[in-house]
JSON list of C-alpha atoms in Angstrom, two decimals:
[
{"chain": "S", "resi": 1, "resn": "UNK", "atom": "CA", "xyz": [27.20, 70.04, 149.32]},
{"chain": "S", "resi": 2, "resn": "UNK", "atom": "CA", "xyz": [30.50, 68.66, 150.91]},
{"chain": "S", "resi": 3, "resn": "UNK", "atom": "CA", "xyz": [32.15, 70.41, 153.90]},
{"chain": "S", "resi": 4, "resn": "UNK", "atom": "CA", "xyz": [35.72, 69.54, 152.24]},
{"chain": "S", "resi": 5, "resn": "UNK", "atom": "CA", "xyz": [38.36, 72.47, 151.20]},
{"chain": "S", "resi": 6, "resn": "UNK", "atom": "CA", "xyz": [38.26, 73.52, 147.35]},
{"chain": "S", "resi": 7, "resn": "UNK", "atom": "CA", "xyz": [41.96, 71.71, 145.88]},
{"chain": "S", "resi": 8, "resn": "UNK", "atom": "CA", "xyz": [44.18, 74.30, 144.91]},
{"chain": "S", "resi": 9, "resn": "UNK", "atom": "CA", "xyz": [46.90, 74.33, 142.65]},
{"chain": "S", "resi": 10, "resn": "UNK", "atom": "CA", "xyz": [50.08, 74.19, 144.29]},
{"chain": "S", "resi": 11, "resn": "UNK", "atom": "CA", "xyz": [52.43, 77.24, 144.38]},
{"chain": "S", "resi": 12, "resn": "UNK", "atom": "CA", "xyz": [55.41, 77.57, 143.66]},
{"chain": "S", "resi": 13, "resn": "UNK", "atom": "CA", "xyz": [58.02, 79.39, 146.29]},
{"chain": "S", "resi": 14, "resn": "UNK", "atom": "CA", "xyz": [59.39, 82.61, 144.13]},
{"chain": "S", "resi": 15, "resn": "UNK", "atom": "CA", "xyz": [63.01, 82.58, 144.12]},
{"chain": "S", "resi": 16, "resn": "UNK", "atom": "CA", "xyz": [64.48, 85.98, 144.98]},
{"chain": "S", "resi": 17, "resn": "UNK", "atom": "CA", "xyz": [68.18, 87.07, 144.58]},
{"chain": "S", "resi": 18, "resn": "UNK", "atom": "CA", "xyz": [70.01, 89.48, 146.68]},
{"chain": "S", "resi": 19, "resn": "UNK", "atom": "CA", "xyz": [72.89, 90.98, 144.84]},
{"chain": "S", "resi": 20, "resn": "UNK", "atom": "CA", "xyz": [76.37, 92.47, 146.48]},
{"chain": "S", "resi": 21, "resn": "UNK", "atom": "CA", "xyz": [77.55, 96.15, 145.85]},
{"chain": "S", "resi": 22, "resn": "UNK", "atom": "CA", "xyz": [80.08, 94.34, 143.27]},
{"chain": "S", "resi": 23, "resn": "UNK", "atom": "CA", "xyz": [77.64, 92.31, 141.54]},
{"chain": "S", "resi": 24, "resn": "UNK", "atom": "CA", "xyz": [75.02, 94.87, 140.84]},
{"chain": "S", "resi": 25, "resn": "UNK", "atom": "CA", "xyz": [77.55, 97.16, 139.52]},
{"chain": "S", "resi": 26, "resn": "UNK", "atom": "CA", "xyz": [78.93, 95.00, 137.43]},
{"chain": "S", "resi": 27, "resn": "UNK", "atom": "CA", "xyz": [75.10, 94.15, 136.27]},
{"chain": "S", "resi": 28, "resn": "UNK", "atom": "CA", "xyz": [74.35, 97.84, 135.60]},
{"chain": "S", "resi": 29, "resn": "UNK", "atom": "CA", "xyz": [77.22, 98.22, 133.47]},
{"chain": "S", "resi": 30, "resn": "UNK", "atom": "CA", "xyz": [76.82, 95.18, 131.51]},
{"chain": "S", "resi": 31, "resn": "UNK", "atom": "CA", "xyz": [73.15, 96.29, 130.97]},
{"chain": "S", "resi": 32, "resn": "UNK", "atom": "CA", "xyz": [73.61, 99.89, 129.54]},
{"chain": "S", "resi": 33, "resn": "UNK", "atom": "CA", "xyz": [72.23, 100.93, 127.00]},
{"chain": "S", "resi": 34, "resn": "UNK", "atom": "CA", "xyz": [75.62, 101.25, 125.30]},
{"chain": "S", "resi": 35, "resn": "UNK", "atom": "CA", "xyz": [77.44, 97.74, 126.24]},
{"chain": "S", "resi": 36, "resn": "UNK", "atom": "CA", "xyz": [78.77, 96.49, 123.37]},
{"chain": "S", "resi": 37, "resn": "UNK", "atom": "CA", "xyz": [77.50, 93.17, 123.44]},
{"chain": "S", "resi": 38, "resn": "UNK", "atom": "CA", "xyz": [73.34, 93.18, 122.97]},
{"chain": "S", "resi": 39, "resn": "UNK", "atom": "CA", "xyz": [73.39, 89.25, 124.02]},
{"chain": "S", "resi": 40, "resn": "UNK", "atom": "CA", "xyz": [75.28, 89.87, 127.74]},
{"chain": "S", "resi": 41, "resn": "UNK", "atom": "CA", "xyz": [73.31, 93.02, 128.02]},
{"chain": "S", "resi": 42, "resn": "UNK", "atom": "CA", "xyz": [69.74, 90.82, 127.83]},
{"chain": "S", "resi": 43, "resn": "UNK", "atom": "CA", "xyz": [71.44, 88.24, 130.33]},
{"chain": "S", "resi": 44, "resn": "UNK", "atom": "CA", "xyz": [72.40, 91.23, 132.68]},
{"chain": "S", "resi": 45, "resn": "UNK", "atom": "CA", "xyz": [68.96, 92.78, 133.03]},
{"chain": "S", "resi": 46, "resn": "UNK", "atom": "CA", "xyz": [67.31, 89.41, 133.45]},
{"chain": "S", "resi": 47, "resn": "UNK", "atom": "CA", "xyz": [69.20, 89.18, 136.63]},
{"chain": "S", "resi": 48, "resn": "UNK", "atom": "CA", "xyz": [68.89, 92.80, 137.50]},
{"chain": "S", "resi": 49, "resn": "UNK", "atom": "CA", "xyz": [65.01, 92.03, 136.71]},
{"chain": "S", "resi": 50, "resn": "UNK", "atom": "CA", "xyz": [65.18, 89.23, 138.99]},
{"chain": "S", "resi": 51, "resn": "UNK", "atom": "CA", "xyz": [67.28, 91.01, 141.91]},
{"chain": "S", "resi": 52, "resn": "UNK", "atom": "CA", "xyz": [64.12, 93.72, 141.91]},
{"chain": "S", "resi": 53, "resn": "UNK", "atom": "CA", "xyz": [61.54, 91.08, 142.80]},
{"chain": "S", "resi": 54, "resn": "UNK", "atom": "CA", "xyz": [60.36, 90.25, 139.02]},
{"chain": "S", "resi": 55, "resn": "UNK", "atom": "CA", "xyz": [58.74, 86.92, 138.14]},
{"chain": "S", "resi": 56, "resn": "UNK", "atom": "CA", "xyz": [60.28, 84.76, 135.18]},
{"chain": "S", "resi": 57, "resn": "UNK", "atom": "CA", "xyz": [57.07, 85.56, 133.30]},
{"chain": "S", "resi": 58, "resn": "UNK", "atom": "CA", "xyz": [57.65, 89.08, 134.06]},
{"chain": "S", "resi": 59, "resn": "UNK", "atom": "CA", "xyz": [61.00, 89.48, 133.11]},
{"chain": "S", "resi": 60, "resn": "UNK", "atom": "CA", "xyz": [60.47, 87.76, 130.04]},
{"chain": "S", "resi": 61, "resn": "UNK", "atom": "CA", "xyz": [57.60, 90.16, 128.82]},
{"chain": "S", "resi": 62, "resn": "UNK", "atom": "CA", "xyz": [59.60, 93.12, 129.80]},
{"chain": "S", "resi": 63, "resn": "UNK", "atom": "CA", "xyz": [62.37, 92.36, 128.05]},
{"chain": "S", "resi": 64, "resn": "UNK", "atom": "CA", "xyz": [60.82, 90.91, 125.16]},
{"chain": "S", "resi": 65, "resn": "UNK", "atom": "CA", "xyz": [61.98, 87.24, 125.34]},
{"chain": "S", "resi": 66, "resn": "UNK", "atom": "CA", "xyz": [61.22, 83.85, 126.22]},
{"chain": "S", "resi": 67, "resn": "UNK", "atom": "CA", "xyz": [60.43, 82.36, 129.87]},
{"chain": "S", "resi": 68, "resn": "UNK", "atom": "CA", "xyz": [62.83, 79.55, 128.89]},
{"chain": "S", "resi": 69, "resn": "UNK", "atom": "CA", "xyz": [65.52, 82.34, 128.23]},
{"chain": "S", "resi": 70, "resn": "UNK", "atom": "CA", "xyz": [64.89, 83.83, 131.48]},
{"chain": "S", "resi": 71, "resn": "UNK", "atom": "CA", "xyz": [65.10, 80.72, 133.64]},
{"chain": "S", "resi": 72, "resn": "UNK", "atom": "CA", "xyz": [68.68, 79.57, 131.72]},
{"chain": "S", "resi": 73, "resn": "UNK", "atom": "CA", "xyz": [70.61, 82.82, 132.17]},
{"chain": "S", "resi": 74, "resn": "UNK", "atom": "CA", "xyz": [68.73, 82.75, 135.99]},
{"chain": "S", "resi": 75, "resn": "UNK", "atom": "CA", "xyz": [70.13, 79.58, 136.53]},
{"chain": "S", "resi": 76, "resn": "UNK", "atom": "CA", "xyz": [73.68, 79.72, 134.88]},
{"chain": "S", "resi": 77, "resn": "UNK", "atom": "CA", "xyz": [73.99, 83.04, 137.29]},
{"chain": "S", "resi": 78, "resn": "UNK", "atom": "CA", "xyz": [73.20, 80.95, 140.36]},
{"chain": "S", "resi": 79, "resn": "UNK", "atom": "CA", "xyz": [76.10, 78.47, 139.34]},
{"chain": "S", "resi": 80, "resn": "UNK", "atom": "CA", "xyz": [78.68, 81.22, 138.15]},
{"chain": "S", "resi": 81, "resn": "UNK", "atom": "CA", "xyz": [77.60, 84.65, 139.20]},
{"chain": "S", "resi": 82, "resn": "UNK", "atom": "CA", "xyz": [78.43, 87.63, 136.86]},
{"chain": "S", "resi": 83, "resn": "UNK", "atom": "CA", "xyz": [81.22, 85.16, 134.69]},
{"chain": "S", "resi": 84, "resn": "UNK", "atom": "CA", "xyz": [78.49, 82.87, 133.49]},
{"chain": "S", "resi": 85, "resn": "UNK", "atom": "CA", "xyz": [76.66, 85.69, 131.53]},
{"chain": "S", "resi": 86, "resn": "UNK", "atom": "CA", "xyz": [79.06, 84.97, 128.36]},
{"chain": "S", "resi": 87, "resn": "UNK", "atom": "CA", "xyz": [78.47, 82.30, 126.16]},
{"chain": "S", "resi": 88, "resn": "UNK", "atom": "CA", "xyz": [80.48, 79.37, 126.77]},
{"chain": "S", "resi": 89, "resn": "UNK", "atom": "CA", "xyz": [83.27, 77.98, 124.01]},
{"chain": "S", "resi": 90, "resn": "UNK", "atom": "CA", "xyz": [82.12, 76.31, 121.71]},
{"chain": "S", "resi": 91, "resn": "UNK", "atom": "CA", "xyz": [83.17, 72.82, 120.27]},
{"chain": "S", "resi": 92, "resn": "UNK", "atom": "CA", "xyz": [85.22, 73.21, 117.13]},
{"chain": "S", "resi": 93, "resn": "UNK", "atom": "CA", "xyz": [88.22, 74.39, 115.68]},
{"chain": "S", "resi": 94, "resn": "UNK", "atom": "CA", "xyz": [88.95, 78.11, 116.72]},
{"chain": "S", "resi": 95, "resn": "UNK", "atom": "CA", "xyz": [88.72, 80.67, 113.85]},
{"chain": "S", "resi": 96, "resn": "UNK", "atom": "CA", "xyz": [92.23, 80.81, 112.19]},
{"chain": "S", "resi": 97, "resn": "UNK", "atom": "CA", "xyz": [91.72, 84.26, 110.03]},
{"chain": "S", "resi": 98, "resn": "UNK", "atom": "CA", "xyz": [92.23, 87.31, 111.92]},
{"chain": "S", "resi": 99, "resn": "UNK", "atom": "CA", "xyz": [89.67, 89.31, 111.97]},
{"chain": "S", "resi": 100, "resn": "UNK", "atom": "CA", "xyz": [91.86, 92.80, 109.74]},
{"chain": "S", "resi": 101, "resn": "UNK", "atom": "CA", "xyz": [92.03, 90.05, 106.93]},
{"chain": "S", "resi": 102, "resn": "UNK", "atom": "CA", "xyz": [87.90, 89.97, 107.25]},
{"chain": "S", "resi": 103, "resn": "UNK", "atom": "CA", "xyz": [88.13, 93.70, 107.65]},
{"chain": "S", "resi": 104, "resn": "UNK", "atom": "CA", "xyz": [90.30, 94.46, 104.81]},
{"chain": "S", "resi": 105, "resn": "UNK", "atom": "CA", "xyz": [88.70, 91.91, 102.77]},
{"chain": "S", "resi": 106, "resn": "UNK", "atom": "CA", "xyz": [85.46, 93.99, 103.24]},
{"chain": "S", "resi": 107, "resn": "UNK", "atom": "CA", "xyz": [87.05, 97.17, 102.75]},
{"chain": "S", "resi": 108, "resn": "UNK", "atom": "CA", "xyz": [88.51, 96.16, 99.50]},
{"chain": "S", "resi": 109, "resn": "UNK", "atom": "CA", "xyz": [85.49, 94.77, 97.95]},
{"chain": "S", "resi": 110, "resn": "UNK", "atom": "CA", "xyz": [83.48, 98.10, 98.53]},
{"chain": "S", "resi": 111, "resn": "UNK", "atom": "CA", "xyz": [86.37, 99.68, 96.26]},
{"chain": "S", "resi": 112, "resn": "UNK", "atom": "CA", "xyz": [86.33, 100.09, 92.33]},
{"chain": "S", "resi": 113, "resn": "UNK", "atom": "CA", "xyz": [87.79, 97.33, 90.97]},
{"chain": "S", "resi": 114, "resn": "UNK", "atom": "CA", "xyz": [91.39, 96.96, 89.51]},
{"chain": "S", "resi": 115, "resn": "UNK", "atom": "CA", "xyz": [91.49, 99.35, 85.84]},
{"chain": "S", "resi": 116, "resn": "UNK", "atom": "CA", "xyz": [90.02, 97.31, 82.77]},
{"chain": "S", "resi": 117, "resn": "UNK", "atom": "CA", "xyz": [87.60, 95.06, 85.54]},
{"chain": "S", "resi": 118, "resn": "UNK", "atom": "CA", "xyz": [83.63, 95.77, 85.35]},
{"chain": "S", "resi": 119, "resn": "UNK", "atom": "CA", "xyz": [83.49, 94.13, 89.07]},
{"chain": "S", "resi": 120, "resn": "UNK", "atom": "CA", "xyz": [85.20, 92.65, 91.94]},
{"chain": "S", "resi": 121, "resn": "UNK", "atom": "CA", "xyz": [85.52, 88.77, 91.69]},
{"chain": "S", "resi": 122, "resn": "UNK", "atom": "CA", "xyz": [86.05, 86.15, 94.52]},
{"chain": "S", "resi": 123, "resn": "UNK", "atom": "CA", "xyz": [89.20, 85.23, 92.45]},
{"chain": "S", "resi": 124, "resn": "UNK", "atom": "CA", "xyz": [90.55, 88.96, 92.38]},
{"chain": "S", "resi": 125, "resn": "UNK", "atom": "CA", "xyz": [89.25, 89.50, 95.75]},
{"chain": "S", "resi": 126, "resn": "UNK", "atom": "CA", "xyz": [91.56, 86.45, 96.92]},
{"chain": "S", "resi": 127, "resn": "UNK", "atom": "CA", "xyz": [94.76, 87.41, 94.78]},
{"chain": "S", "resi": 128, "resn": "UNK", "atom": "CA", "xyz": [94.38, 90.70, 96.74]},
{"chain": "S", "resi": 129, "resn": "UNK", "atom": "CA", "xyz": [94.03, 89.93, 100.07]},
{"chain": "S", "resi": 130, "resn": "UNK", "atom": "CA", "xyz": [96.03, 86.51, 100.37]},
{"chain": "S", "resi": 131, "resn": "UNK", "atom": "CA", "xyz": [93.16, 84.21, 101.31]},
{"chain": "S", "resi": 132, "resn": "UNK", "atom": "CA", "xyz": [91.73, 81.42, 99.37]},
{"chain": "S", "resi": 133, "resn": "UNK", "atom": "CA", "xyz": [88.76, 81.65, 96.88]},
{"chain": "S", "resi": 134, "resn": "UNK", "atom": "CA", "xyz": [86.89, 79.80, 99.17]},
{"chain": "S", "resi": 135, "resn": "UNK", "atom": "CA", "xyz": [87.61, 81.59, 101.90]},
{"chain": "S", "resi": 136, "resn": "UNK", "atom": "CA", "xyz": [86.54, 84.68, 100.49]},
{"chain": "S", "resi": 137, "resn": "UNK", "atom": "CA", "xyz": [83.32, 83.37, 99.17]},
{"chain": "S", "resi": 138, "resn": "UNK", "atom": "CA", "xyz": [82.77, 82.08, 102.63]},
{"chain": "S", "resi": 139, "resn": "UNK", "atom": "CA", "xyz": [82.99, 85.16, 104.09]},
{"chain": "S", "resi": 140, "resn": "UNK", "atom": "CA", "xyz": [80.81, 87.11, 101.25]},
{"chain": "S", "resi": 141, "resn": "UNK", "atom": "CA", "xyz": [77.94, 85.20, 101.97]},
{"chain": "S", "resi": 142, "resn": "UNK", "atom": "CA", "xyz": [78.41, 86.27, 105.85]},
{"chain": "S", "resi": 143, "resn": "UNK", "atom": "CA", "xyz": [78.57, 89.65, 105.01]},
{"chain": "S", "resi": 144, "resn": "UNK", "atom": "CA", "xyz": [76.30, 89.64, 102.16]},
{"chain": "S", "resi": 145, "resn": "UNK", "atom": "CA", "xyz": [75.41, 93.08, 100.73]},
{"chain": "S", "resi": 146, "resn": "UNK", "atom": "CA", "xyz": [74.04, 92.49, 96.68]},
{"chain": "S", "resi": 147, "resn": "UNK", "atom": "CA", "xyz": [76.57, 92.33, 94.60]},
{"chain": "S", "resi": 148, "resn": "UNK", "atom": "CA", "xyz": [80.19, 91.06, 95.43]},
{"chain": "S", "resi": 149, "resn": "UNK", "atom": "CA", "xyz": [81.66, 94.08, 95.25]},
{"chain": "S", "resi": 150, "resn": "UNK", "atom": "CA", "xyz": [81.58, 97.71, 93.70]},
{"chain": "S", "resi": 151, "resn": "UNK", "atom": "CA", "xyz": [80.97, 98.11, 89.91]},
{"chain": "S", "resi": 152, "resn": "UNK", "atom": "CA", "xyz": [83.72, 100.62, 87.72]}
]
C-alpha cells in the first residue's frame, strides 16, 4: 500500500449564465408553448435551462435533444445574445416564388378538377396558377399528400 492520493478525473468548471430582465423576457416568450417557431422555441429554453443552473447533459434530456445541440445554441447565445437564436442565412439564391403562389397552388389542387378532367395534372396545375411544370412538381413533392390533386 502507497501513501499517494487516488488520481481523479479532472472537473470541469460549470458555466452559469445570469440573464437581464430584457433577456429573460424575451426567452420566456420565445419559449411558450405557443411561439410559432418550434426550432427558436428549443433554442430559447436551452438557455432558459441553462440560466436556472442546468447542466448540458441535463438540458439535453429534458428537452429531448442532443448534448451537441445544447452546447451550439449555448455558445451562439454567448456570442449574440437573444439575436443568435435564429438560424443564420443560408448560402444560395433566395426563394423567388411568393409564398400565395405556393398557397394558391395548394389550394387549387385540393379542388375538383376543371369539367371533363378525372384529376388535377402538374400541366393543368401550371396553366392555372402561372408557374412552370417544374415548378409545380417541385413543390408537390414538398407538400406531398397521395395523389396530385382531388379526383371528379
Amino acid at each position: 500500500p502507497t501513501d499517494r492520493p487516488m488520481p481523479t478525473t479532472p472537473t470541469r468548471k460549470q458555466r452559469t449564465i445570469t440573464l437581464d430582465f430584457d433577456q429573460l423576457a424575451q426567452l420566456s416568450q420565445l419559449a411558450a408553448p405557443d411561439a410559432r417557431d418550434a426550432s427558436v422555441r428549443l433554442r430559447a429554453r436551452i438557455i432558459l435551462s441553462w440560466a436556472s443552473g442546468a447542466t448540458g447533459e441535463q438540458s439535453a434530456a429534458l428537452l429531448g435533444t442532443s448534448r451537441r445541440t445544447v452546447s451550439k445554441w449555448r455558445s451562439r447565445f454567448r456570442k449574440g445574445g437573444v439575436d443568435a437564436l435564429w438560424d443564420r442565412p443560408r448560402p444560395g439564391a433566395p426563394r423567388t416564388i411568393p409564398a400565395v403562389k405556393i398557397d394558391e397552388l395548394l389550394r387549387l389542387r385540393q379542388t375538383p378538377p376543371p369539367a371533363g378532367k378525372p384529376r388535377w395534372t402538374t400541366r393543368m396545375l401550371a396553366k392555372h396558377t402561372g408557374l412552370s411544370q417544374s415548378t409545380v412538381v417541385r413543390i408537390a413533392r414538398t407538400h406531398p399528400y397521395g395523389q396530385l390533386g382531388a379526383r371528379a
